[in-house]
Amino acid sequence: MDVVFSLEHANFTYPDGQTGLENISFQIAQGERVAILGANASGKSTLLYILDALLYPTAGSAKAFGKELTEKSVEGSSFGKFFRQQVAFLFQNVDAQLFCPTVEDELAFGPRHLGFSEVETADRVNDMLNMFQLIKIRSRSPQTLSGGEKRRVGLAAVLTVGPSVLLLDEPTSGLDPRSRVFLVESLIELADAGKTLVVATHDLDLAHEVADRTLVLSEDHKLVADGPTDEILSDSDLLQNANLIYPPGRTRYSNRVFPQPSKNVR
């Protein structure tokens, strides 16, 4: 299989000196379904930003489709245009990428920005409106939609340019059960159609549902595991050390003391 992403000893340090990632190395091949697991602030989002060339390693390297990702190689270049069409990113805060006056305009923005004809843009928009059951809300402002509807619009919008790679940051966060099922089923269908999926999450169920392979980031921003998802999820010591599950015999409420009801309360 062709290699889509390759990181070699990649580090990232934010301008304030905060470590985002430390010595990360791995490859992702075309068509793989990969989950990135880690506790909050472990570096999952930072890693996705590097894969999407929104950030660049401060040490080490990151490559996509065999070419190193740097500001020079991506911004304003023919490779950059190719990269932006091939790699789509759904942010955790989907509101950050919904800014057009209507759902239909939102879906058309990407193809128009990349120079697609109006006929092709209209065809792609209609395909996504149907695929994600958005016909009835095509004229609504995205800002008036529910959380689940916004996720569907966001995913449809990034898919209109026909990417081969999907990067998703906590895609099920805040979704009700019905919206979650719709999103997960959509991701599975897209993967079955050959898309490369990279999903950052601390939701172990989501990793099990959509990923064949899982990477685990520790709370000190290092890659501590990389393997088949079933093996990773069966390693309780690894998951506890990464702060992804509770220690045995404990629940989230085990250290809390709840007040006793008054005897006068009926």
Short mmCIF file of C-alpha atoms in Angstrom, two decimals:
data_model
loop_
_atom_site.label_atom_id
_atom_site.label_comp_id
_atom_site.label_asym_id
_atom_site.label_seq_id
_atom_site.Cartn_x
_atom_site.Cartn_y
_atom_site.Cartn_z
CA MET A 1 0.00 0.00 0.00
CA ASP A 2 1.07 3.57 -0.64
CA VAL A 3 2.14 5.54 2.42
CA VAL A 4 -0.06 8.57 3.06
CA PHE A 5 1.59 9.96 6.21
CA SER A 6 5.05 9.42 7.64
CA LEU A 7 6.32 11.05 10.84
CA GLU A 8 9.93 10.65 11.96
CA HIS A 9 10.90 11.80 15.46
CA ALA A 10 8.39 14.63 15.17
CA ASN A 11 8.25 17.11 18.02
CA PHE A 12 6.09 20.16 18.51
CA THR A 13 6.57 22.93 21.05
CA TYR A 14 4.11 25.80 21.28
CA PRO A 15 5.40 29.39 21.33
CA ASP A 16 4.83 29.61 25.12
CA GLY A 17 7.14 26.62 25.61
CA GLN A 18 4.39 24.06 26.20
CA THR A 19 5.12 20.62 24.76
CA GLY A 20 2.55 19.39 22.26
CA LEU A 21 4.27 16.24 20.97
CA GLU A 22 7.54 14.50 21.73
CA ASN A 23 9.47 12.16 19.43
CA ILE A 24 6.55 10.77 17.42
CA SER A 25 7.26 8.27 14.64
CA PHE A 26 4.76 6.21 12.60
CA GLN A 27 3.37 5.67 9.10
CA ILE A 28 -0.21 5.47 7.86
CA ALA A 29 -0.95 3.69 4.59
CA GLN A 30 -3.70 4.40 2.10
CA GLY A 31 -7.02 2.92 3.18
CA GLU A 32 -6.09 2.34 6.82
CA ARG A 33 -8.57 3.01 9.62
CA VAL A 34 -6.60 4.48 12.51
CA ALA A 35 -7.68 5.73 15.93
CA ILE A 36 -5.50 8.05 17.97
CA LEU A 37 -6.31 7.52 21.64
CA GLY A 38 -5.21 9.73 24.49
CA ALA A 39 -6.47 11.63 27.49
CA ASN A 40 -7.32 15.31 27.25
CA ALA A 41 -4.22 17.44 26.50
CA SER A 42 -2.16 14.40 25.44
CA GLY A 43 -1.51 15.91 22.01
CA LYS A 44 -4.20 14.28 19.85
CA SER A 45 -5.39 17.54 18.31
CA THR A 46 -1.83 18.78 17.84
CA LEU A 47 -1.01 15.59 15.95
CA LEU A 48 -4.02 16.04 13.66
CA TYR A 49 -3.06 19.66 13.03
CA ILE A 50 0.38 18.46 11.89
CA LEU A 51 -1.15 15.80 9.64
CA ASP A 52 -3.35 18.52 8.13
CA ALA A 53 -0.41 20.95 7.73
CA LEU A 54 -2.00 23.50 10.03
CA LEU A 55 1.06 23.17 12.25
CA TYR A 56 4.55 21.97 11.33
CA PRO A 57 6.99 20.00 13.51
CA THR A 58 9.45 22.11 15.47
CA ALA A 59 11.87 19.17 15.23
CA GLY A 60 11.83 15.97 13.21
CA SER A 61 9.67 15.69 10.11
CA ALA A 62 6.18 14.99 8.81
CA LYS A 63 5.52 13.83 5.26
CA ALA A 64 2.33 13.34 3.25
CA PHE A 65 2.22 11.46 -0.05
CA GLY A 66 6.02 11.30 0.07
CA LYS A 67 6.60 15.05 0.37
CA GLU A 68 7.71 16.81 3.54
CA LEU A 69 5.09 19.09 5.03
CA THR A 70 6.52 22.57 5.46
CA GLU A 71 5.06 26.02 5.05
CA LYS A 72 7.00 26.40 1.81
CA SER A 73 5.86 23.07 0.34
CA VAL A 74 2.18 23.55 1.20
CA GLU A 75 1.28 27.24 1.00
CA GLY A 76 0.61 28.54 -2.52
CA SER A 77 2.05 25.54 -4.35
CA SER A 78 0.69 22.92 -6.72
CA PHE A 79 1.38 20.29 -4.07
CA GLY A 80 -0.54 22.41 -1.57
CA LYS A 81 -3.61 22.44 -3.80
CA PHE A 82 -3.35 18.67 -4.27
CA PHE A 83 -2.89 18.17 -0.52
CA ARG A 84 -5.90 20.34 0.40
CA GLN A 85 -8.09 18.37 -1.97
CA GLN A 86 -6.88 14.99 -0.73
CA VAL A 87 -6.88 15.62 3.03
CA ALA A 88 -10.02 16.80 4.84
CA PHE A 89 -10.23 17.76 8.52
CA LEU A 90 -13.35 17.81 10.71
CA PHE A 91 -12.58 19.92 13.78
CA GLN A 92 -13.75 18.99 17.27
CA ASN A 93 -15.47 22.38 17.44
CA VAL A 94 -17.33 22.15 14.14
CA ASP A 95 -18.64 25.71 14.59
CA ALA A 96 -15.11 26.88 13.76
CA GLN A 97 -15.49 25.71 10.16
CA LEU A 98 -19.12 26.63 9.51
CA PHE A 99 -19.32 30.24 8.36
CA CYS A 100 -21.45 30.43 5.21
CA PRO A 101 -25.02 31.81 5.21
CA THR A 102 -26.69 28.49 4.28
CA VAL A 103 -25.98 24.77 4.43
CA GLU A 104 -25.90 24.64 0.63
CA ASP A 105 -23.35 27.47 0.48
CA GLU A 106 -21.28 25.67 3.10
CA LEU A 107 -21.08 22.55 0.97
CA ALA A 108 -20.24 24.55 -2.15
CA PHE A 109 -17.43 26.58 -0.56
CA GLY A 110 -14.68 23.96 -0.87
CA PRO A 111 -15.19 23.05 -4.53
CA ARG A 112 -15.48 26.70 -5.52
CA HIS A 113 -12.34 27.59 -3.57
CA LEU A 114 -10.42 24.84 -5.40
CA GLY A 115 -11.64 25.99 -8.83
CA PHE A 116 -14.31 23.41 -9.63
CA SER A 117 -16.86 24.44 -12.25
CA GLU A 118 -20.31 25.52 -11.08
CA VAL A 119 -21.85 22.45 -12.73
CA GLU A 120 -19.50 20.05 -10.97
CA THR A 121 -19.88 21.96 -7.71
CA ALA A 122 -23.68 21.69 -7.92
CA ASP A 123 -23.46 17.96 -8.63
CA ARG A 124 -21.17 17.36 -5.67
CA VAL A 125 -23.33 19.47 -3.36
CA ASN A 126 -26.47 17.58 -4.34
CA ASP A 127 -24.71 14.25 -3.78
CA MET A 128 -23.71 15.28 -0.25
CA LEU A 129 -27.12 16.76 0.56
CA ASN A 130 -28.66 13.40 -0.28
CA MET A 131 -25.99 11.25 1.35
CA PHE A 132 -26.21 13.07 4.69
CA GLN A 133 -29.97 13.67 4.62
CA LEU A 134 -29.63 17.47 4.48
CA ILE A 135 -32.17 18.27 1.75
CA LYS A 136 -34.74 19.68 4.15
CA ILE A 137 -32.24 22.05 5.79
CA ARG A 138 -30.27 23.08 2.71
CA SER A 139 -31.45 26.73 3.01
CA ARG A 140 -30.94 27.03 6.77
CA SER A 141 -28.09 28.86 8.43
CA PRO A 142 -25.63 26.34 9.91
CA GLN A 143 -25.60 28.33 13.13
CA THR A 144 -29.29 27.51 13.74
CA LEU A 145 -28.77 23.74 13.56
CA SER A 146 -28.49 21.16 16.32
CA GLY A 147 -25.12 19.67 17.25
CA GLY A 148 -25.79 16.52 15.27
CA GLU A 149 -26.92 18.45 12.23
CA LYS A 150 -23.81 20.63 12.39
CA ARG A 151 -21.59 17.53 12.45
CA ARG A 152 -23.37 16.15 9.40
CA VAL A 153 -22.99 19.47 7.56
CA GLY A 154 -19.33 19.73 8.54
CA LEU A 155 -18.55 16.22 7.32
CA ALA A 156 -20.55 16.73 4.12
CA ALA A 157 -18.74 20.02 3.49
CA VAL A 158 -15.25 18.50 3.71
CA LEU A 159 -16.31 15.59 1.50
CA THR A 160 -17.55 17.72 -1.40
CA VAL A 161 -14.00 18.14 -2.74
CA GLY A 162 -13.54 14.35 -2.92
CA PRO A 163 -10.74 13.81 -0.38
CA SER A 164 -9.06 10.44 0.00
CA VAL A 165 -8.12 11.06 3.64
CA LEU A 166 -10.36 12.10 6.54
CA LEU A 167 -8.95 13.49 9.78
CA LEU A 168 -11.55 13.74 12.56
CA ASP A 169 -11.08 15.27 16.00
CA GLU A 170 -13.47 13.84 18.63
CA PRO A 171 -16.22 13.51 15.99
CA THR A 172 -18.85 12.10 18.38
CA SER A 173 -18.34 14.67 21.12
CA GLY A 174 -21.67 16.03 22.37
CA LEU A 175 -23.83 13.98 20.00
CA ASP A 176 -27.11 12.39 21.01
CA PRO A 177 -27.39 8.60 20.44
CA ARG A 178 -29.19 8.84 17.08
CA SER A 179 -26.70 11.37 15.69
CA ARG A 180 -23.79 9.29 16.96
CA VAL A 181 -25.06 6.16 15.22
CA PHE A 182 -25.56 8.07 11.96
CA LEU A 183 -22.02 9.49 12.11
CA VAL A 184 -20.37 6.17 12.96
CA GLU A 185 -22.25 4.37 10.18
CA SER A 186 -21.23 7.12 7.75
CA LEU A 187 -17.56 6.76 8.71
CA ILE A 188 -17.70 3.00 8.25
CA GLU A 189 -19.28 3.41 4.81
CA LEU A 190 -16.61 5.92 3.81
CA ALA A 191 -13.85 3.60 4.99
CA ASP A 192 -15.43 0.70 3.11
CA ALA A 193 -15.34 2.93 0.00
CA GLY A 194 -11.55 3.26 0.38
CA LYS A 195 -11.12 6.46 2.38
CA THR A 196 -8.24 6.64 4.84
CA LEU A 197 -9.61 7.43 8.31
CA VAL A 198 -7.63 8.97 11.17
CA VAL A 199 -9.84 9.57 14.20
CA ALA A 200 -8.57 11.24 17.38
CA THR A 201 -10.67 10.40 20.41
CA HIS A 202 -10.73 9.26 24.02
CA ASP A 203 -13.93 7.31 23.26
CA LEU A 204 -12.86 3.66 23.39
CA ASP A 205 -16.15 2.48 21.88
CA LEU A 206 -15.62 4.71 18.85
CA ALA A 207 -12.10 3.36 18.35
CA HIS A 208 -13.47 -0.18 18.46
CA GLU A 209 -16.24 0.66 15.99
CA VAL A 210 -14.26 2.42 13.27
CA ALA A 211 -10.54 1.58 13.60
CA ASP A 212 -8.48 -1.51 12.79
CA ARG A 213 -5.32 0.08 14.19
CA THR A 214 -4.84 2.31 17.23
CA LEU A 215 -2.09 4.66 18.36
CA VAL A 216 -1.96 5.69 22.03
CA LEU A 217 -0.52 8.97 23.27
CA SER A 218 0.54 9.32 26.89
CA GLU A 219 -0.13 12.35 29.04
CA ASP A 220 3.50 13.39 28.50
CA HIS A 221 2.78 13.61 24.73
CA LYS A 222 4.65 10.49 23.63
CA LEU A 223 3.52 7.61 21.43
CA VAL A 224 3.39 4.65 23.82
CA ALA A 225 1.55 2.06 21.72
CA ASP A 226 0.75 1.26 18.10
CA GLY A 227 -1.08 -1.90 17.18
CA PRO A 228 -4.31 -3.68 16.27
CA THR A 229 -7.25 -2.00 17.97
CA ASP A 230 -8.50 -5.18 19.67
CA GLU A 231 -5.08 -5.76 21.24
CA ILE A 232 -4.77 -2.15 22.41
CA LEU A 233 -8.25 -2.11 23.94
CA SER A 234 -7.65 -5.38 25.79
CA ASP A 235 -4.49 -4.01 27.49
CA SER A 236 -5.95 -2.58 30.70
CA ASP A 237 -2.56 -1.57 32.11
CA LEU A 238 -1.79 0.48 29.01
CA LEU A 239 -5.21 2.16 29.07
CA GLN A 240 -4.97 2.95 32.77
CA ASN A 241 -1.48 4.42 32.39
CA ALA A 242 -2.74 6.59 29.52
CA ASN A 243 -5.67 7.75 31.71
CA LEU A 244 -8.23 6.25 29.35
CA ILE A 245 -9.97 3.93 31.86
CA TYR A 246 -10.50 3.89 35.62
CA PRO A 247 -8.39 1.60 37.80
CA PRO A 248 -10.06 -1.72 38.76
CA GLY A 249 -12.62 -1.45 41.52
CA ARG A 250 -13.09 2.29 41.09
CA THR A 251 -15.71 4.39 39.39
CA ARG A 252 -15.82 8.07 38.67
CA TYR A 253 -17.87 8.48 41.86
CA SER A 254 -15.86 6.28 44.23
CA ASN A 255 -14.22 9.17 46.10
CA ARG A 256 -17.30 11.37 46.32
CA VAL A 257 -19.43 11.72 49.42
CA PHE A 258 -23.06 12.47 48.70
CA PRO A 259 -25.20 14.25 51.31
CA GLN A 260 -27.85 12.11 52.94
CA PRO A 261 -31.45 13.23 52.41
CA SER A 262 -33.21 14.85 55.31
CA LYS A 263 -35.46 12.57 57.31
CA ASN A 264 -38.22 15.10 56.74
CA VAL A 265 -38.07 14.65 52.97
CA ARG A 266 -40.72 12.28 51.63
#
